[in-house]
XYZ file of C-alpha atoms in Angstrom:
430
model
C -1.501 -96.361 -111.413
C 1.653 -97.768 -109.905
C 4.474 -95.259 -109.628
C 7.940 -96.020 -110.852
C 10.541 -96.755 -108.210
C 12.681 -93.687 -107.498
C 16.270 -93.841 -108.718
C 18.700 -95.263 -106.226
C 20.886 -92.897 -104.182
C 24.525 -93.604 -105.030
C 27.651 -92.150 -103.482
C 29.530 -92.176 -106.780
C 29.196 -91.090 -110.373
C 26.821 -93.259 -112.435
C 27.928 -95.824 -114.980
C 26.842 -95.719 -118.596
C 24.560 -98.734 -118.105
C 22.711 -96.863 -115.345
C 22.236 -93.819 -117.567
C 20.908 -95.984 -120.404
C 18.549 -97.701 -117.948
C 17.154 -94.252 -117.056
C 17.966 -94.821 -113.386
C 19.884 -91.544 -112.960
C 18.706 -87.982 -112.408
C 19.634 -84.690 -114.066
C 22.152 -83.456 -115.011
C 23.611 -86.944 -115.623
C 20.459 -88.583 -116.987
C 19.803 -89.956 -120.457
C 18.181 -86.751 -121.678
C 21.219 -84.638 -120.775
C 23.537 -87.266 -122.268
C 21.582 -87.122 -125.524
C 21.846 -83.327 -125.592
C 25.589 -83.584 -124.935
C 26.005 -86.002 -127.865
C 23.807 -83.835 -130.046
C 26.057 -80.860 -129.300
C 29.043 -82.926 -130.443
C 27.226 -84.242 -133.513
C 27.448 -87.881 -132.387
C 23.918 -88.560 -131.184
C 23.470 -91.161 -133.942
C 25.395 -93.694 -131.865
C 22.961 -93.335 -128.964
C 19.990 -93.428 -131.344
C 21.349 -96.656 -132.784
C 21.857 -98.228 -129.347
C 18.351 -97.287 -128.220
C 16.732 -98.519 -131.426
C 18.578 -101.840 -131.266
C 17.532 -102.186 -127.614
C 13.957 -101.528 -128.702
C 14.336 -104.122 -131.446
C 15.575 -106.674 -128.928
C 12.692 -105.859 -126.591
C 10.326 -106.396 -129.518
C 11.881 -109.799 -130.166
C 11.571 -110.728 -126.494
C 7.898 -109.740 -126.569
C 7.431 -111.918 -129.679
C 8.884 -114.958 -127.941
C 6.795 -114.280 -124.834
C 3.644 -114.048 -126.978
C 4.623 -117.316 -128.584
C 5.035 -118.967 -125.210
C 1.667 -117.656 -124.005
C -0.026 -119.058 -127.110
C 1.194 -122.557 -126.229
C 3.384 -122.956 -129.312
C 7.064 -123.754 -129.082
C 9.789 -121.928 -130.977
C 10.690 -125.198 -132.708
C 7.157 -125.466 -134.101
C 6.689 -121.830 -135.055
C 10.197 -120.901 -136.235
C 12.338 -124.001 -136.821
C 15.167 -122.105 -138.537
C 15.608 -119.776 -135.580
C 15.410 -122.753 -133.218
C 18.240 -124.368 -135.141
C 20.220 -121.128 -135.190
C 19.846 -120.599 -131.436
C 20.975 -124.152 -130.639
C 23.971 -124.067 -132.932
C 25.259 -120.508 -132.563
C 23.649 -119.160 -129.425
C 21.172 -116.357 -128.849
C 20.667 -113.592 -126.302
C 17.049 -114.719 -125.807
C 17.854 -117.992 -124.094
C 16.183 -116.810 -120.892
C 12.904 -116.280 -122.776
C 12.955 -119.169 -125.245
C 14.676 -121.704 -123.017
C 16.989 -122.635 -125.905
C 20.629 -123.009 -125.004
C 23.495 -123.304 -127.433
C 24.923 -126.800 -127.907
C 21.936 -128.662 -126.455
C 21.290 -132.176 -127.653
C 18.458 -132.834 -130.029
C 15.646 -135.262 -129.330
C 17.430 -138.116 -131.123
C 20.516 -137.674 -128.912
C 22.775 -136.098 -131.554
C 24.481 -132.833 -130.795
C 23.701 -130.066 -133.255
C 26.558 -129.324 -135.617
C 27.407 -125.637 -135.698
C 28.748 -125.840 -139.246
C 25.465 -127.281 -140.440
C 23.839 -123.867 -140.257
C 26.251 -122.193 -142.681
C 24.883 -123.923 -145.728
C 22.934 -123.132 -148.813
C 22.888 -119.350 -149.050
C 26.381 -118.747 -150.288
C 27.411 -116.741 -147.196
C 30.998 -117.095 -146.056
C 31.571 -117.155 -142.310
C 34.924 -116.397 -140.723
C 36.196 -119.369 -138.721
C 37.820 -116.998 -136.270
C 34.526 -115.320 -135.347
C 32.634 -118.602 -135.294
C 35.155 -119.918 -132.756
C 34.815 -116.793 -130.623
C 31.027 -116.935 -130.850
C 31.123 -120.513 -129.582
C 32.861 -119.246 -126.445
C 30.312 -116.464 -125.836
C 27.728 -116.338 -123.102
C 24.332 -114.915 -123.919
C 21.656 -113.852 -121.502
C 18.915 -111.279 -121.352
C 19.475 -109.746 -117.941
C 18.762 -106.070 -117.367
C 16.642 -105.626 -120.465
C 13.720 -103.631 -119.188
C 12.550 -100.706 -121.250
C 13.376 -99.033 -124.515
C 16.613 -97.735 -123.072
C 17.036 -100.895 -121.051
C 20.304 -101.928 -119.461
C 23.172 -103.647 -121.104
C 23.308 -107.453 -120.859
C 25.473 -108.522 -117.946
C 27.793 -110.539 -120.111
C 30.602 -108.651 -121.791
C 31.543 -111.285 -124.369
C 30.662 -110.038 -127.818
C 28.497 -112.149 -130.057
C 30.433 -112.414 -133.310
C 28.461 -112.662 -136.456
C 28.017 -110.567 -139.571
C 26.530 -110.980 -143.024
C 29.729 -111.111 -145.049
C 28.308 -110.809 -148.542
C 29.699 -108.410 -151.149
C 28.329 -104.902 -151.179
C 25.290 -104.785 -153.466
C 24.938 -102.629 -156.529
C 23.292 -99.396 -155.332
C 21.223 -99.297 -158.491
C 19.543 -102.592 -157.704
C 19.546 -102.499 -153.910
C 16.004 -102.602 -152.483
C 16.822 -99.835 -149.968
C 17.661 -96.798 -152.058
C 19.953 -94.185 -150.569
C 18.236 -91.263 -148.917
C 14.910 -93.036 -148.480
C 13.362 -95.789 -146.438
C 10.860 -98.222 -147.829
C 10.183 -100.239 -144.693
C 6.507 -100.319 -143.683
C 5.587 -99.310 -140.165
C 3.046 -101.617 -138.577
C 0.810 -100.255 -135.799
C 3.187 -101.844 -133.295
C 6.229 -100.043 -134.727
C 4.305 -96.787 -135.022
C 3.571 -97.010 -131.292
C 7.249 -97.645 -130.571
C 8.550 -94.889 -132.861
C 5.876 -92.149 -132.946
C 8.320 -89.589 -134.395
C 9.641 -91.860 -137.125
C 9.122 -90.742 -140.715
C 7.957 -93.542 -142.917
C 9.392 -92.496 -146.228
C 12.370 -90.263 -145.546
C 14.904 -90.048 -142.711
C 15.285 -86.332 -143.285
C 12.933 -83.600 -142.281
C 11.096 -81.375 -144.705
C 13.389 -79.289 -146.846
C 16.172 -81.853 -146.739
C 17.367 -80.859 -143.266
C 18.253 -83.485 -140.704
C 15.651 -83.916 -138.043
C 16.724 -82.939 -134.529
C 13.878 -84.752 -132.799
C 14.521 -84.848 -129.051
C 15.041 -88.092 -127.247
C 11.810 -90.132 -127.257
C 10.051 -90.786 -124.010
C 10.804 -93.956 -122.108
C 8.950 -97.024 -123.300
C 9.043 -99.415 -120.326
C 6.408 -101.549 -122.018
C 5.625 -102.158 -125.659
C 2.173 -100.704 -126.248
C 0.146 -102.914 -128.559
C -3.295 -104.414 -129.012
C -2.316 -107.538 -130.931
C 0.419 -110.136 -130.728
C 3.714 -109.228 -132.349
C 4.291 -110.981 -135.653
C 7.467 -112.063 -137.371
C 6.786 -109.359 -139.954
C 7.111 -106.780 -137.156
C 10.547 -108.164 -136.333
C 11.604 -107.943 -139.988
C 10.271 -104.397 -140.311
C 12.133 -103.364 -137.149
C 15.403 -104.869 -138.406
C 14.870 -103.343 -141.842
C 14.309 -99.956 -140.274
C 17.537 -100.153 -138.263
C 19.549 -101.242 -141.291
C 18.102 -98.461 -143.467
C 18.726 -95.758 -140.888
C 22.114 -96.699 -139.471
C 23.952 -99.449 -141.342
C 23.238 -99.057 -145.029
C 26.165 -97.339 -146.796
C 25.286 -93.674 -147.223
C 22.432 -93.773 -144.701
C 21.496 -90.439 -143.170
C 22.400 -91.613 -139.639
C 25.124 -94.108 -140.594
C 27.259 -95.177 -137.622
C 30.876 -96.227 -137.867
C 31.582 -99.917 -137.367
C 34.768 -101.916 -137.931
C 34.800 -104.028 -141.107
C 34.123 -107.269 -139.217
C 30.827 -105.899 -137.851
C 29.484 -104.191 -140.960
C 26.352 -105.563 -142.581
C 26.642 -105.003 -146.296
C 23.097 -105.849 -147.311
C 19.693 -106.705 -145.933
C 18.418 -109.490 -148.204
C 14.902 -109.562 -146.745
C 11.741 -107.547 -147.137
C 9.238 -107.110 -144.351
C 6.428 -107.041 -146.910
C 6.831 -110.747 -147.719
C 8.101 -113.697 -145.729
C 10.386 -116.262 -147.401
C 8.353 -118.684 -149.497
C 9.292 -122.352 -149.705
C 8.849 -122.272 -153.468
C 11.291 -119.392 -153.866
C 14.670 -120.449 -155.318
C 16.515 -118.500 -152.576
C 14.355 -119.862 -149.764
C 17.224 -121.419 -147.809
C 19.268 -118.234 -147.964
C 16.337 -116.000 -146.979
C 15.150 -118.347 -144.228
C 18.647 -118.486 -142.746
C 18.929 -114.691 -142.910
C 15.526 -114.332 -141.268
C 16.622 -116.609 -138.420
C 19.436 -114.145 -137.652
C 17.081 -111.158 -137.391
C 16.518 -111.281 -133.588
C 20.276 -111.326 -132.832
C 21.375 -109.451 -135.937
C 22.533 -106.199 -134.331
C 23.639 -107.336 -130.883
C 27.373 -107.352 -131.647
C 27.111 -103.900 -133.233
C 25.179 -102.665 -130.195
C 27.910 -103.965 -127.885
C 30.604 -102.242 -129.953
C 28.725 -98.931 -129.879
C 28.245 -99.279 -126.122
C 31.961 -99.766 -125.542
C 32.775 -96.851 -127.856
C 30.475 -94.540 -125.865
C 31.817 -95.894 -122.578
C 35.424 -95.137 -123.517
C 34.985 -91.880 -125.417
C 31.918 -89.688 -125.029
C 30.610 -90.825 -121.647
C 33.721 -89.838 -119.611
C 33.660 -86.416 -121.255
C 29.950 -86.136 -120.488
C 30.605 -86.849 -116.807
C 33.420 -84.296 -116.707
C 31.150 -81.696 -118.288
C 28.103 -82.329 -116.104
C 29.470 -83.619 -112.805
C 32.274 -81.049 -112.502
C 30.757 -78.150 -114.422
C 27.376 -76.688 -115.256
C 28.011 -74.541 -118.335
C 27.772 -75.287 -122.038
C 30.703 -74.261 -124.286
C 28.800 -71.346 -125.824
C 27.752 -70.044 -122.426
C 31.337 -70.349 -121.182
C 32.590 -68.354 -124.180
C 30.028 -65.640 -123.492
C 31.301 -65.413 -119.928
C 34.856 -65.145 -121.239
C 33.853 -62.198 -123.420
C 31.964 -60.498 -120.599
C 34.860 -61.126 -118.222
C 37.466 -59.651 -120.565
C 35.291 -56.594 -121.228
C 34.662 -56.076 -117.510
C 38.386 -56.533 -116.786
C 39.247 -53.827 -119.321
C 36.713 -51.489 -117.701
C 38.070 -52.280 -114.220
C 41.715 -51.695 -115.190
C 40.892 -48.510 -117.123
C 38.981 -47.144 -114.133
C 41.694 -48.151 -111.657
C 44.504 -46.529 -113.666
C 42.376 -43.431 -114.204
C 42.025 -43.078 -110.423
C 45.817 -43.401 -110.052
C 46.940 -41.061 -112.816
C 44.303 -38.448 -111.976
C 45.346 -38.695 -108.309
C 41.726 -39.135 -107.305
C 41.122 -38.387 -103.624
C 40.113 -39.525 -101.103
C 41.517 -43.018 -101.778
C 38.581 -44.677 -100.085
C 36.466 -43.831 -103.132
C 38.732 -46.019 -105.250
C 37.041 -49.022 -103.625
C 34.291 -48.710 -106.248
C 36.593 -50.591 -108.605
C 35.610 -53.716 -106.656
C 32.423 -53.875 -108.732
C 33.943 -54.221 -112.237
C 36.700 -56.447 -110.843
C 34.079 -58.756 -109.313
C 32.153 -59.004 -112.572
C 35.367 -59.622 -114.500
C 36.932 -62.228 -112.229
C 33.760 -64.225 -111.566
C 33.147 -64.558 -115.309
C 36.757 -65.410 -116.128
C 36.969 -68.031 -113.372
C 33.584 -69.437 -114.407
C 34.905 -69.836 -117.957
C 38.082 -71.486 -116.677
C 36.180 -74.039 -114.580
C 33.082 -74.307 -116.843
C 31.101 -73.632 -113.687
C 28.880 -70.773 -112.615
C 28.685 -70.783 -108.799
C 25.502 -68.695 -108.752
C 23.678 -71.324 -110.826
C 25.005 -74.082 -108.568
C 23.772 -72.321 -105.433
C 20.384 -72.072 -107.163
C 20.533 -75.796 -107.922
C 20.675 -75.372 -111.713
C 22.800 -76.720 -114.552
C 22.715 -75.740 -118.219
C 21.429 -78.210 -120.790
C 21.619 -75.977 -123.857
C 23.000 -72.414 -123.926
C 21.220 -70.340 -121.250
C 18.605 -73.051 -120.594
C 18.842 -74.818 -117.286
C 17.625 -77.921 -115.499
C 17.538 -78.721 -111.803
C 20.448 -80.650 -110.280
C 18.705 -83.689 -108.796
C 21.473 -86.300 -108.605
C 22.633 -86.065 -104.953
C 26.281 -87.007 -105.509
C 26.622 -84.621 -108.453
C 24.976 -81.877 -106.402
C 27.574 -82.424 -103.681
C 30.449 -82.323 -106.183
C 29.207 -79.161 -107.857
C 28.514 -77.443 -104.542
C 32.071 -78.121 -103.381
C 33.536 -76.787 -106.622
C 31.220 -73.769 -106.473
C 32.537 -72.942 -103.005
C 36.115 -73.166 -104.310
C 35.334 -70.965 -107.313
C 33.665 -68.416 -105.029
C 36.621 -68.415 -102.642
C 39.119 -68.084 -105.505
C 37.123 -65.231 -107.014
C 36.911 -63.420 -103.684
C 40.675 -63.705 -103.091
C 41.612 -62.427 -106.563
C 39.113 -59.535 -106.368
C 40.333 -58.594 -102.898
C 43.982 -58.598 -103.951
C 43.343 -56.492 -107.065
C 41.156 -54.045 -105.161
C 43.723 -53.556 -102.411
C 46.578 -53.100 -104.874
C 44.815 -50.443 -106.946
C 43.498 -48.722 -103.822
C 46.751 -48.274 -101.901
C 48.975 -47.347 -104.874
C 49.936 -43.655 -104.492
C 48.332 -41.338 -107.022
C 50.441 -39.391 -109.529
C 48.714 -36.808 -111.647
C 50.031 -36.690 -115.185
C-alpha cells in the first residue's frame, strides 16, 4: 500500500488552507483545530465546510464517472450543461465546460435565459458579479481538501420566500433524506433520522477520519448528489436546524424544493422549476463555503494559532494552575513571614521557602503565558484539559521551546529574588 507523502516542513505558521488539506502536524492540525472550535462552541462552521467539500468531491466523482462511461454532460444532464455555460461552475476542469462558450450553432448562450420558468427572482447585482467570477477545481483532494485557488465568490442563492414550516418537506428537528450506500460510506457517523443523539442531546462526534478517496462499489448517481445536498441543507441551512450556521441574507437558502427520493418528471407541472433547481445542486453551496472559510480565516483561526503555536494549555488547565499557584504562594508567604517573626535561626534554613515559591511562581507564570514549560520540554501540548498530544510541527516546536526557555528563566529569576529577600531579612520575634 502506498504511503501518504509526509507533510512539508515549513519555516512559518501554517495557513488555514493547509490545515484543511490535512498537510499540517499537531498541535496545529485539523484535529486540534476541530477541538479548539468545539471548545468555543463553533465547530458547526468547520463541519459545514467539510461536508460541502465532501459534497463537491462527490459531484466531481459523478462527472468523472460520466466521462469514463463515454457520455457527455450535455447528453446526460442538459440543464446543468446549460447552467454551467451561462453562469459558470467550479467543475470546469472536470467537465470541460466553460462559462460563455459558444453553442454548436454559433450563438452565444444568454445568461438571462436560464432564469426563466420557476418564478425565482435573481438579483442583477449578484448575477453581474457572478459573471466576473473565475471558477476552477484546483486543490480539491480529499474530504477536507484545499480551498479553490480563486478567491472570487460565486454569487447565487435561491431567493424564494421562506416556506410555511407546517408544509415544508424537511420538518424541524428531523432529517428525512435517505442515505445511499455511497453516502453511508462517506458519513459513517451520520444519523439518518435525527441530527441529535439519543436523549435529545447534541452529538459530539469527533472529527471523521480523512477520506482522500470516495469509497464506493458503483457509479455515483444524480440521486446521490441530491441526497448529499439535501443532507447539507437539513443539517446546516434550514431555519432552526440543529447545526444551523450563520450566513448573511444574500447567501441564505430559504428552501430546498427537491427530494432525493424522486427526480423531476417531465410531466410534473413544476418540472422547469425543479429541473433548474436540480442543475444548481453541484454548485449550490460553494458561495456559502467560501464565506465560512473567510469567517474562520479572520476570526477563529488566528486565535487557534495563538493558542497552539504560542501556548500549550487549555483554558481550564490554565485556571487550575492559577488556583494551585495562588495556594502555593499563600503557603510560601505564610512560611516566610513565620520564619521572620519567629526569628528562626540559622537563616540558612529559611532557604526551604524556595520550594513553595517555585511551585507558586511556575504555576502563575504558566497561567499568564498559557504555557507549561515542563510539557514543552517533554514535547507535549494539551488538546483537552489534562490530555496531551505530541508536538510534531517543527516550526511550532521551535516557537514553543523558545517561549518555554523564557518562562523558565523568568520563573527562576522571580523565585531567586523572593527567596533572597525573605532569607536575608533580619528576624524579629513578636
